């Protein structure tokens, strides 16, 4: 009896520790997103962009504390058996963190919600108003995103593999959230960037030819730092998604997840880098090795492996990564053709690679691993069971649901903001830079080096 | 028997792991402080400021190894029962880490001491001598800070809630150190900045009107990065302060701590940002959203919730954070009126919000949580027991003790340094910048971009 | 029975968690190396340098996945008893991660291999070709480094203390890899930098006097950030090297390791800083406190304590750190005399301090601690057993092996690359900067601040 108590205490301590650890790392990804955005914008909009990054973390904390968590996870603790097959649209308990035992689980889920929100920041950078951003990030983290979570990850969700009667007997499988987190954020970014319009001067016509002008970000070093911070944080994201590490099968899954995360990131980096070099060689006769493309390829690999990392083989994670690097390049190119302006390529990275990640689960999920995470669900990637396309079908349905749900809510939302004139910054403000317009800054105070006038500093 | 051994091994492994993890994160806060300081100073003093940040970490390691830990925790392991009610002024064992079993506990405590020391770096930036800084940081980490720790956190401390006969039956409750760490560092910063005087040109008079000239730091991106690193590290700071995670009550407390840490940081950020925008709108007719104020508000929220995060309700952490954002703005304003110059607003953030954090425990401590951490102590925040102000009284006494102790030692100390001419950098050195004067640097070598002369690089 | 299962699950969960945690931190050191390199090079080569940092992490992932891990650890799980005394040159199982249970162990070992590879990046910066770098980093992580690991760390290695019949009854003791990781990387850097030659304009003669021109890096703040990230990551490196934390002796060793890591880093920082100040005072009449030297001294302390941190006393770690700071300065000076050009002083830091670290184990290893990690091996540092120099002899043999092995493979390798014209960048490319030549960048797009022409940004 006494021993049994000690074990229980140790177990619960370890599980709390594990969630705190994983949540801390995922939270730290906010710094990564902030540095990626900071490095990608022009100096004149630096403060504005980073303030949005900061505010969506803070807004997500308050939004997810009040109602977001309740809508997503109310009465649906992970690991709890489902007694009936009741499907609900949203959870309706644990508002304001009430009656929540495992509070570290809230922190972990909050950090996911904040990730989903911050994905949009870069796509809207350099031309949107502060207020619009605040309204959108609250709406996303308090309602839009929680419903997606509830539907796919909780035992009461209508698409969930954890429910008693899952869709097609399987349900949608999205281990750490290629679909739930990245497609939700990425699709919001697409809608918002489309409604908002491009930055002034980004697309123009000369003699009938459409020209897309690049606006190189002001610091490549900050981009690099941001990507490494994100990669580091992703270990918390993908390992933490087993929730409890003191279950043997979860320890297997978590270890598989971190290895595959690494391999897919590496593969995505290399494929985007080399494909772009090959393309540039064909177009200009000289191969250019672009660090930015390598970095964004890395992120694409991370996004796309998030959905399946724990339940696929390592070779598959490399395949997924290699393809995601190409998908990113394709998506980025497509956006330019569609004249949608995305300062940090958030849409190709999170939306396109996220969709690919969700699909890839339907292709490569290993039956044995799926059993470990969804006991009783006999599902396999198409690659393993060529005559059973049910999982792949579930994944497609899941993708359509998320795209549809986000579009149905967010398109009118951003349309309304645009109609009210709350979305787009004033034209002159945009030209001088939002830092001067809204943040009382002088461009040179962001980095006032260069031509320093010492006398002037000492008035 | 054998099983019991295995459990013990697992438990001790987990506890060692937990402390190593938490200490690593707290140590990483040094990077956060360094980036906050680096971003806040002018380019001409960048090396000097960061060297101080580095040296106080290294000095704290040696100071805390030799005598600091012994004075603070000698013979007072946390979790050990107190046999008698003997109160001591300082611990007197474990010098040079001798006879210390749980060495990770040293690392955790060292990282706290280093935090306390580095708080001062920013306040003295851009005008103090190297030697003075070395002397002060050794004195603080080897003696001043350890005595505060001993008095408030160990079973033999005269203000401690862990002692056999605590003050008013309760003692001072300062969970992770709003008072012990931040007020100690912040009050030292206030005294030092007062004795040292303002940077040249910061305050001057024109036509009888006092003008405070802002010296904008050279990189807002580094400030942002620093704050996110600090927030990340704070999860180690506030979760780690339960020391042992394999105790059920501690797992509850640690989880509560990280959630409340998040909420208070978010609330502090938003309240400082909006209050400043409102003020600027009243003063100039146009609302300015200041990223720096949002960031410092965030830090204020973190500082103020540190004292009570594990033992308060979540709504209270939001209240504490909201108020701390206002306190920071008020304190920052007051300093300018008093013509005390603080390059990073360390004093409003750590001293003012630290005092508020210590007080807030007396207002919002939940009796049930207090029982978990101080078994046998029946204490409650004033909010919960309106006719029992004992805890609040203890907190006030604790605050007065720390302010008094630091002042009594540090005021003569800095006064002496000033009298000897060791404190303030030479006037000309300050004008050209300390990097050229002391560190053999050319300003442009810190960031020699801008007008790069390629030919010159290749001599 | 049931209880025993629960304990096993908890144990295996904790051990998986510990390796995931430690590996994540070691992986994050990639960001530290990248920032150190980024800060140390001139702006015109920033992208090129960071792309190499990124690619060696990605290349190491693929190289270590395919064959590297197999050559290093095939069939040699740590903690497994050795049945026979068969010594092998390389492991030959677990190719492509097949049949590997503890996958987090792969991640941990991969992150070490990536560290070894990235050490070289800085030394070759600003003048080497992309292709050469890719070829070298694959060769190192897939073959050269794994053989060193196999020889020194696995039960089948001919120099290993874990083998049944170790060399001189003891074998080489290199706890976390001063020798295995840092000397391997550092010696490769020396050979490569020697074959590659100095950057244009670095060494020249004026009136028969040899002049070494310093090329100050473009950002001291990024160097500082890099070192703090590395220090933080080092806690994962040195604590994680016990592999399993749920063994009592390992918990003792891991705690000892992190404390000694801290003390040696602090001591190395202070000794390099003060020694350089003293030297500059003697040479120029004025003491210069160089932040770069303090930072590199810090890293030297970390490198040199890596080999013995778990098995030495704390005072010894301070001695090791103090000496490593001087060794760094000496090595850095020697390189300049030999006209070997090393943009980030990787050779003095990793090679010289790495050799010192491996030797220091032979001087300061505490017999009791050695017993904990190598049960049955009775070995002691020379300091503790003055008439038994066997351990010191083993260490010297180990050092000679690593230096010899790396030289025998890498000298012809780099020689061949040089002969083929694949190693050194074109002379004109080097002068304009590799970013423009290879990466399609304009120098000013790395940090296009300074003279911002707003109109130009808006086409």
CSV table of C-alpha atoms in Angstrom, one decimal, chain B residues 453-459, chain C residues 42 44 199-202 204 213 215 427 430-433:
chain,number,residue,atom,x,y,z
B,453,UNK,CA,34.0,49.2,-47.6
B,454,UNK,CA,34.9,45.9,-49.0
B,455,UNK,CA,38.4,47.0,-50.2
B,456,UNK,CA,39.2,48.0,-46.7
B,457,UNK,CA,38.3,44.5,-45.3
B,458,UNK,CA,40.9,43.0,-47.5
B,459,UNK,CA,43.7,45.4,-46.8
C,42,UNK,CA,32.0,39.9,-41.8
C,44,UNK,CA,29.4,39.9,-46.6
C,199,UNK,CA,41.5,34.6,-45.8
C,200,UNK,CA,42.9,37.2,-48.2
C,201,UNK,CA,44.5,40.0,-46.4
C,202,UNK,CA,44.6,38.3,-43.0
C,204,UNK,CA,50.8,40.1,-44.9
C,213,UNK,CA,45.2,41.8,-39.5
C,215,UNK,CA,38.8,40.9,-39.2
C,427,UNK,CA,39.5,34.8,-55.3
C,430,UNK,CA,36.0,36.0,-51.7
C,431,UNK,CA,36.6,39.7,-52.1
C,432,UNK,CA,33.1,40.6,-53.0
C,433,UNK,CA,31.8,38.2,-50.3
